[in-house]
Backbone as JSON, one array per atom type, in Angstrom:
{
  "sequence": "MSLPKVAAAVFAVLLSFDASAEPARRAVASGSEVSFLAKITGGSFVAKSEKISGSISVDRERKTLSASVVVAAGSFSSGLRLRDNHMRDKYLEAATFQELVFDAAEQEVAMKAGASSRIKGTLTIKGVSRPVEVEVNFESVTEEGVVATARFPVDVTRFGIPQPSFAVVKMEPIVDATVRLVVKLEK",
  "N": [[11.45, -0.1, -36.32], [9.85, -1.76, -35.0], [7.57, -2.83, -36.16], [6.57, -5.33, -36.64], [4.56, -6.13, -35.09], [2.13, -5.08, -35.97], [1.85, -6.41, -38.35], [1.58, -9.02, -37.47], [-0.86, -8.88, -36.17], [-2.56, -8.32, -38.26], [-2.51, -10.67, -39.63], [-3.86, -12.2, -38.02], [-6.32, -12.33, -38.87], [-6.48, -14.57, -40.23], [-8.02, -16.57, -39.29], [-9.9, -19.58, -38.86], [-13.11, -21.13, -39.24], [-16.24, -22.27, -37.74], [-19.39, -24.03, -37.54], [-20.79, -23.3, -35.3], [-22.79, -21.23, -33.08], [-21.36, -19.47, -31.56], [-18.47, -17.34, -31.88], [-15.66, -18.73, -33.61], [-12.59, -19.54, -32.14], [-9.22, -19.02, -32.92], [-5.77, -19.86, -32.75], [-2.55, -18.3, -32.99], [-0.05, -20.04, -34.64], [2.87, -22.28, -34.87], [5.23, -21.61, -37.46], [4.5, -19.13, -38.09], [5.68, -15.82, -38.76], [7.33, -12.7, -38.36], [8.82, -10.04, -40.03], [11.12, -7.42, -40.93], [12.31, -5.13, -43.36], [14.98, -3.03, -43.38], [16.34, -0.03, -44.54], [19.6, 1.07, -44.78], [22.47, 3.28, -44.53], [24.32, 2.73, -47.35], [23.24, 0.17, -47.8], [21.09, -2.52, -46.74], [19.13, -4.38, -44.29], [17.56, -7.34, -42.94], [15.39, -8.1, -40.32], [14.12, -10.65, -38.21], [11.44, -12.39, -36.51], [10.1, -15.16, -34.8], [8.65, -15.39, -32.59], [5.73, -15.2, -31.88], [2.44, -14.71, -30.74], [-1.06, -15.11, -29.93], [-4.59, -14.62, -30.65], [-7.53, -15.17, -32.66], [-10.85, -14.41, -33.46], [-13.58, -15.6, -35.28], [-16.67, -15.2, -36.92], [-19.42, -17.52, -37.45], [-20.2, -17.46, -40.13], [-17.97, -16.68, -41.41], [-17.47, -14.0, -41.93], [-16.93, -11.86, -40.26], [-14.35, -10.71, -38.04], [-12.21, -10.6, -35.13], [-9.14, -9.7, -33.55], [-6.05, -10.34, -31.77], [-2.7, -9.92, -31.75], [0.58, -10.73, -30.77], [3.99, -9.86, -30.52], [7.15, -10.75, -29.33], [9.16, -8.23, -28.16], [11.97, -8.28, -27.82], [12.85, -10.27, -29.5], [13.77, -10.15, -32.13], [15.99, -10.88, -34.78], [18.81, -10.07, -36.68], [21.03, -11.16, -37.65], [23.35, -9.96, -36.93], [24.95, -9.44, -34.07], [25.64, -7.07, -32.53], [24.03, -5.09, -33.76], [21.51, -6.22, -33.25], [21.47, -6.09, -30.45], [21.48, -3.27, -30.07], [19.03, -2.67, -31.32], [17.21, -4.06, -29.69], [17.79, -3.1, -27.02], [18.35, -0.24, -27.07], [16.56, 0.99, -28.97], [14.0, -0.4, -29.14], [13.66, -0.83, -26.45], [13.22, -3.23, -25.01], [13.33, -4.47, -22.48], [11.69, -2.96, -20.89], [9.39, -2.44, -22.48], [7.96, -5.03, -23.41], [6.45, -6.23, -25.42], [5.16, -6.08, -28.76], [2.13, -5.12, -30.05], [-0.78, -5.94, -31.88], [-4.07, -5.1, -32.26], [-7.34, -5.8, -33.33], [-10.6, -4.8, -33.63], [-13.92, -6.25, -33.93], [-14.73, -6.74, -37.31], [-15.65, -6.62, -40.82], [-14.61, -9.14, -43.17], [-13.17, -10.78, -46.06], [-12.77, -13.82, -46.07], [-11.27, -16.17, -47.65], [-9.48, -18.55, -49.62], [-7.06, -17.04, -51.68], [-8.23, -14.56, -51.61], [-8.27, -11.11, -50.48], [-8.26, -8.79, -47.74], [-8.78, -5.63, -46.17], [-7.62, -4.78, -43.07], [-8.39, -3.04, -40.17], [-6.84, -1.72, -37.34], [-5.13, -1.4, -34.17], [-1.83, -0.62, -33.54], [0.64, -1.2, -31.19], [3.61, -0.04, -29.95], [6.36, 0.22, -27.87], [4.7, 1.24, -25.89], [3.24, 3.17, -27.2], [0.38, 3.75, -29.02], [-1.04, 3.44, -32.22], [-3.35, 3.98, -34.9], [-3.75, 1.6, -37.53], [-3.87, 0.3, -40.88], [-4.03, -2.6, -42.69], [-3.42, -4.62, -45.51], [-4.45, -7.85, -45.93], [-3.55, -10.94, -47.29], [-5.03, -13.93, -48.08], [-3.68, -17.02, -48.11], [-4.34, -19.74, -47.74], [-7.37, -21.28, -46.63], [-9.0, -23.23, -44.4], [-11.13, -25.52, -42.58], [-9.63, -26.18, -40.34], [-7.61, -24.28, -40.14], [-5.83, -21.22, -41.09], [-3.71, -19.56, -43.42], [-2.02, -16.61, -43.88], [-0.72, -13.58, -45.36], [0.89, -10.39, -45.04], [2.05, -7.18, -46.02], [3.52, -4.13, -45.2], [4.26, -0.62, -44.67], [6.08, 0.83, -41.91], [6.49, 3.57, -39.9], [8.88, 4.12, -37.74], [9.42, 6.3, -36.11], [7.0, 7.36, -35.4], [6.28, 5.95, -33.23], [7.71, 6.73, -31.07], [10.38, 6.08, -31.38], [13.61, 7.07, -31.97], [15.24, 8.11, -35.04], [17.1, 5.43, -36.05], [20.65, 5.06, -35.68], [24.18, 4.49, -36.04], [27.4, 5.27, -35.44], [28.56, 6.32, -38.51], [26.48, 5.27, -39.92], [23.13, 5.37, -40.86], [19.7, 4.6, -40.39], [16.82, 4.41, -42.41], [13.76, 5.86, -41.34], [11.36, 4.64, -42.01], [10.3, 1.39, -42.23], [9.92, -1.7, -44.01], [7.52, -3.87, -43.32], [6.76, -7.35, -43.01], [4.43, -9.9, -42.59], [3.7, -13.22, -41.82], [1.2, -15.27, -41.08], [0.19, -18.18, -39.41], [-2.62, -19.71, -38.48], [-4.46, -21.67, -36.24], [-7.22, -23.82, -35.32], [-8.29, -23.61, -31.98], [-7.95, -26.09, -29.49]],
  "CA": [[11.87, -1.5, -36.29], [8.89, -2.5, -34.21], [6.36, -2.91, -36.91], [6.1, -6.69, -36.78], [3.35, -6.31, -34.32], [1.0, -4.79, -36.83], [1.76, -7.49, -39.28], [1.06, -10.18, -36.78], [-2.27, -8.63, -35.94], [-3.26, -8.41, -39.53], [-2.61, -12.07, -40.01], [-4.81, -12.81, -37.12], [-7.5, -12.48, -39.7], [-6.35, -15.88, -40.84], [-8.84, -17.52, -38.56], [-10.81, -20.54, -39.47], [-14.45, -20.93, -38.72], [-17.05, -23.48, -37.61], [-20.82, -23.77, -37.69], [-21.41, -22.99, -34.02], [-23.33, -19.88, -32.94], [-20.31, -18.66, -30.97], [-17.3, -17.16, -32.76], [-14.61, -19.74, -33.5], [-11.31, -18.96, -31.75], [-8.05, -19.63, -33.51], [-4.53, -19.41, -32.11], [-1.38, -18.17, -33.84], [0.68, -21.31, -34.51], [4.23, -22.32, -35.4], [5.27, -21.3, -38.88], [4.24, -17.7, -38.2], [6.91, -15.04, -38.74], [7.27, -11.26, -38.62], [10.13, -9.54, -40.41], [11.11, -6.1, -41.53], [13.45, -4.73, -44.16], [15.41, -1.68, -43.03], [17.36, 0.53, -45.43], [20.64, 1.79, -44.04], [23.51, 3.87, -45.37], [25.1, 1.75, -48.09], [22.64, -1.16, -47.94], [19.86, -2.83, -46.01], [19.16, -5.64, -43.54], [16.26, -7.89, -42.56], [15.31, -8.64, -38.95], [12.99, -11.57, -38.15], [11.04, -13.0, -35.24], [9.09, -16.22, -34.85], [8.02, -15.4, -31.25], [4.44, -14.57, -32.1], [1.32, -15.39, -30.11], [-2.3, -14.35, -30.07], [-5.77, -15.37, -31.07], [-8.45, -14.52, -33.58], [-12.2, -14.94, -33.41], [-14.29, -15.43, -36.55], [-18.06, -15.64, -36.8], [-19.69, -18.79, -38.13], [-20.31, -17.25, -41.58], [-16.64, -16.27, -41.87], [-17.59, -12.66, -42.47], [-16.35, -10.87, -39.35], [-13.31, -11.23, -37.15], [-11.48, -9.73, -34.22], [-7.83, -10.34, -33.37], [-4.99, -9.78, -30.95], [-1.45, -10.6, -32.11], [1.66, -10.2, -29.94], [5.35, -10.26, -30.9], [8.12, -10.43, -28.27], [9.99, -7.11, -28.64], [13.39, -8.61, -27.81], [13.08, -11.52, -30.23], [14.2, -9.94, -33.51], [17.38, -11.21, -35.09], [19.21, -9.6, -38.01], [22.26, -11.84, -38.02], [24.49, -9.19, -36.44], [24.66, -9.31, -32.63], [25.7, -5.68, -32.07], [22.83, -4.43, -34.27], [20.38, -6.79, -32.51], [21.52, -5.52, -29.09], [21.02, -1.89, -30.17], [17.61, -2.69, -31.64], [16.49, -4.53, -28.51], [18.01, -2.3, -25.82], [18.3, 1.21, -27.27], [15.43, 1.49, -29.75], [12.73, -0.99, -28.7], [13.64, -0.86, -24.99], [12.46, -4.47, -24.78], [13.25, -4.82, -21.06], [10.56, -2.21, -20.36], [8.24, -2.63, -23.38], [8.29, -6.39, -23.83], [5.64, -6.75, -26.52], [4.56, -5.29, -29.83], [0.78, -5.68, -30.08], [-1.77, -5.5, -32.87], [-5.44, -5.46, -31.89], [-8.36, -5.42, -34.3], [-11.97, -5.04, -33.16], [-14.75, -6.96, -34.89], [-14.92, -6.07, -38.59], [-15.93, -7.51, -41.94], [-13.48, -9.64, -43.95], [-13.45, -11.75, -47.12], [-11.82, -14.86, -45.72], [-11.25, -17.37, -48.49], [-8.19, -18.68, -50.29], [-6.88, -16.18, -52.83], [-8.85, -13.25, -51.38], [-7.58, -10.19, -49.59], [-9.11, -7.88, -46.99], [-8.1, -4.58, -45.42], [-7.92, -4.9, -41.65], [-8.07, -1.86, -39.39], [-6.54, -2.06, -35.96], [-4.23, -0.54, -33.41], [-0.5, -1.18, -33.33], [1.28, -0.6, -30.03], [5.05, -0.26, -29.86], [6.94, 1.05, -26.81], [3.63, 1.9, -25.15], [2.57, 4.14, -28.06], [-0.61, 3.09, -29.89], [-1.43, 4.18, -33.43], [-4.24, 3.23, -35.8], [-3.11, 1.09, -38.74], [-4.71, -0.46, -41.8], [-3.14, -3.53, -43.38], [-4.07, -5.54, -46.45], [-4.09, -9.25, -45.65], [-3.79, -11.87, -48.39], [-5.27, -15.27, -47.56], [-3.08, -18.05, -48.96], [-5.2, -20.92, -47.62], [-8.4, -21.2, -45.6], [-9.66, -24.51, -44.21], [-11.82, -25.59, -41.29], [-8.64, -26.3, -39.28], [-6.74, -23.13, -39.99], [-5.65, -20.23, -42.15], [-2.38, -19.01, -43.63], [-2.17, -15.31, -44.52], [0.45, -12.72, -45.36], [0.67, -8.96, -45.21], [3.26, -6.38, -46.14], [3.12, -2.75, -44.99], [5.31, 0.25, -44.14], [5.93, 1.32, -40.54], [7.39, 4.69, -39.57], [9.23, 3.87, -36.34], [9.44, 7.55, -35.35], [5.63, 7.59, -34.9], [6.14, 5.16, -32.0], [8.67, 7.2, -30.07], [11.72, 5.54, -31.64], [14.38, 8.04, -32.77], [15.81, 7.51, -36.25], [18.27, 4.64, -35.65], [21.95, 5.34, -36.29], [25.35, 4.0, -35.32], [28.56, 5.88, -36.09], [28.15, 7.04, -39.72], [25.38, 4.54, -40.56], [21.78, 5.76, -40.44], [18.61, 3.78, -40.92], [15.62, 5.15, -42.8], [12.76, 5.65, -40.29], [10.25, 3.8, -42.47], [10.73, 0.03, -42.55], [8.94, -2.49, -44.75], [7.19, -5.04, -42.49], [6.08, -8.48, -43.63], [3.92, -10.84, -41.6], [3.12, -14.48, -42.31], [0.54, -15.89, -39.93], [-0.43, -19.49, -39.48], [-3.59, -19.71, -37.39], [-5.12, -22.97, -36.16], [-8.34, -23.95, -34.4], [-7.9, -23.94, -30.62], [-8.57, -27.35, -29.08]],
  "C": [[10.85, -2.36, -35.57], [7.56, -2.65, -34.9], [5.83, -4.32, -37.03], [4.79, -6.92, -36.06], [2.12, -6.11, -35.17], [0.78, -5.95, -37.78], [1.15, -8.7, -38.64], [-0.42, -10.03, -36.57], [-3.06, -8.83, -37.2], [-3.47, -9.86, -39.91], [-3.55, -12.81, -39.1], [-6.09, -13.07, -37.86], [-7.54, -13.86, -40.33], [-7.26, -16.93, -40.24], [-9.66, -18.46, -39.42], [-12.16, -20.34, -38.84], [-15.14, -22.26, -38.54], [-18.51, -23.08, -37.64], [-21.5, -23.43, -36.38], [-21.9, -21.54, -34.0], [-22.26, -18.95, -32.37], [-19.17, -18.48, -31.97], [-16.28, -18.26, -32.52], [-13.3, -19.04, -33.15], [-10.18, -19.76, -32.38], [-6.82, -19.04, -32.83], [-3.42, -19.3, -33.15], [-0.5, -19.38, -33.57], [2.1, -21.2, -35.07], [4.19, -22.17, -36.92], [4.97, -19.83, -39.13], [5.57, -16.95, -38.07], [6.62, -13.58, -39.03], [8.69, -10.84, -38.99], [9.99, -8.1, -40.9], [12.42, -5.86, -42.26], [13.76, -3.28, -43.82], [16.5, -1.24, -44.01], [18.31, 1.36, -44.59], [21.64, 2.39, -45.03], [24.31, 2.76, -46.04], [24.49, 0.37, -48.2], [21.33, -1.31, -47.2], [20.08, -4.11, -45.19], [17.72, -6.05, -43.24], [16.38, -8.42, -41.14], [14.04, -9.47, -38.87], [12.71, -12.02, -36.72], [9.99, -14.06, -35.52], [8.37, -16.31, -33.51], [6.74, -14.58, -31.3], [3.37, -15.39, -31.4], [0.07, -14.57, -30.35], [-3.44, -15.25, -30.48], [-6.65, -14.5, -31.94], [-9.81, -15.19, -33.41], [-12.9, -14.6, -34.72], [-15.71, -15.94, -36.37], [-18.31, -16.86, -37.68], [-19.84, -18.64, -39.64], [-18.98, -16.82, -42.21], [-16.67, -14.88, -42.5], [-17.04, -11.57, -41.55], [-15.29, -11.52, -38.48], [-12.83, -10.16, -36.21], [-10.18, -10.45, -33.91], [-6.96, -9.59, -32.38], [-3.73, -10.59, -31.23], [-0.31, -9.91, -31.36], [3.0, -10.75, -30.44], [6.28, -9.85, -29.75], [9.11, -9.39, -28.81], [11.48, -7.46, -28.72], [13.77, -9.81, -28.65], [13.57, -11.34, -31.66], [15.68, -10.21, -33.69], [17.68, -10.78, -36.52], [20.48, -10.29, -38.49], [23.53, -11.11, -37.58], [24.21, -8.83, -34.98], [24.67, -7.87, -32.13], [24.44, -4.91, -32.51], [21.6, -4.92, -33.5], [20.32, -6.22, -31.09], [21.03, -4.07, -29.09], [19.52, -1.82, -30.42], [16.8, -3.03, -30.38], [16.58, -3.54, -27.35], [17.81, -0.8, -26.01], [17.01, 1.68, -27.94], [14.08, 0.91, -29.33], [12.56, -0.98, -27.19], [12.83, -2.06, -24.51], [12.4, -4.89, -23.32], [12.05, -4.14, -20.41], [9.28, -2.48, -21.15], [8.42, -3.98, -24.07], [7.53, -6.91, -25.04], [5.26, -5.66, -27.52], [3.19, -5.92, -30.02], [-0.04, -5.08, -31.2], [-3.12, -6.01, -32.4], [-6.38, -4.95, -32.96], [-9.72, -5.79, -33.72], [-12.76, -5.72, -34.27], [-14.99, -6.12, -36.15], [-15.12, -7.08, -39.7], [-14.65, -7.88, -42.68], [-13.99, -10.56, -45.05], [-12.44, -12.87, -46.93], [-12.03, -16.11, -46.56], [-9.93, -17.37, -49.24], [-8.15, -17.8, -51.53], [-7.47, -14.78, -52.67], [-7.95, -12.38, -50.5], [-8.6, -9.28, -48.93], [-8.25, -6.84, -46.31], [-8.58, -4.68, -43.99], [-7.48, -3.62, -40.94], [-7.84, -2.29, -37.95], [-5.66, -1.02, -35.31], [-2.92, -1.28, -33.2], [0.12, -0.44, -32.14], [2.74, -1.04, -29.97], [5.59, 0.71, -28.82], [5.87, 1.84, -26.06], [2.88, 2.95, -25.94], [1.65, 3.38, -29.02], [-1.0, 4.01, -31.03], [-2.38, 3.33, -34.26], [-3.45, 2.8, -37.04], [-4.16, 0.39, -39.59], [-3.79, -1.3, -42.65], [-3.95, -4.41, -44.32], [-3.53, -6.93, -46.2], [-4.47, -10.1, -46.85], [-3.9, -13.27, -47.82], [-4.73, -16.3, -48.54], [-3.91, -19.32, -48.94], [-6.16, -20.72, -46.46], [-9.09, -22.55, -45.56], [-10.4, -24.47, -42.88], [-10.83, -25.64, -40.13], [-7.78, -25.06, -39.09], [-6.63, -22.26, -41.22], [-4.17, -19.84, -42.21], [-2.58, -17.71, -44.4], [-0.86, -14.52, -44.43], [0.03, -11.26, -45.51], [2.03, -8.27, -45.29], [2.83, -4.92, -46.04], [4.27, -1.93, -44.43], [5.02, 0.65, -42.7], [6.96, 2.42, -40.32], [7.69, 4.58, -38.08], [9.21, 5.14, -35.49], [8.06, 7.9, -34.81], [5.37, 6.85, -33.6], [7.19, 5.54, -30.96], [10.07, 6.64, -30.23], [12.48, 6.58, -32.47], [14.94, 7.33, -34.0], [17.08, 6.77, -35.86], [19.53, 5.03, -36.42], [23.05, 4.75, -35.42], [26.57, 4.48, -36.09], [28.08, 6.66, -37.3], [26.99, 6.38, -40.44], [24.05, 4.99, -39.97], [20.77, 4.84, -41.11], [17.46, 4.69, -41.3], [14.56, 4.88, -41.74], [11.58, 4.79, -40.71], [10.8, 2.44, -42.89], [9.58, -0.69, -43.24], [8.69, -3.78, -43.97], [6.46, -6.09, -43.3], [5.67, -9.44, -42.52], [3.36, -12.05, -42.33], [2.53, -15.15, -41.09], [-0.04, -17.23, -40.3], [-1.33, -19.55, -38.25], [-4.35, -21.03, -37.41], [-6.23, -22.96, -35.12], [-7.84, -24.34, -33.02], [-8.64, -25.2, -30.19], [-8.8, -27.37, -27.61]]
}
């Protein structure tokens, strides 16, 4: 359930660029969202968070980037309070592990509207870090900012989260994460 972090990081690639010699820094802005679809016994549910922060640096030629994207672990909402409490307290342990983090070191990207790039990084959930690779689709790229999306599977058990269950309802351990990042030039 804590895969939004990876998605957020991937979208960090959304950075804009300028002509300066130094990398241009962009900040994750409002309009960004991380969600995941979880399959459970007899159905499914979607949990979302808009509490995303972070920054991305892109070189002046718009060919390389690095990123750090953070999602507040206790900020996911599925529309059912009991489920949200279990997710936050029992599975994500958000009081102890307050953030889901995606970090990507400098790497090549094809940052232009309509293009996609595979971004390699590290996703950290509950203090457990794992390498991830996410395909990012750039919806728009301007001098002021970038909008990008990514969709990828996350196996929550790889991050120390037991397969979620409640009474007779069990959740599949692999959730489908979706990230939409809006990144704007820092002023």
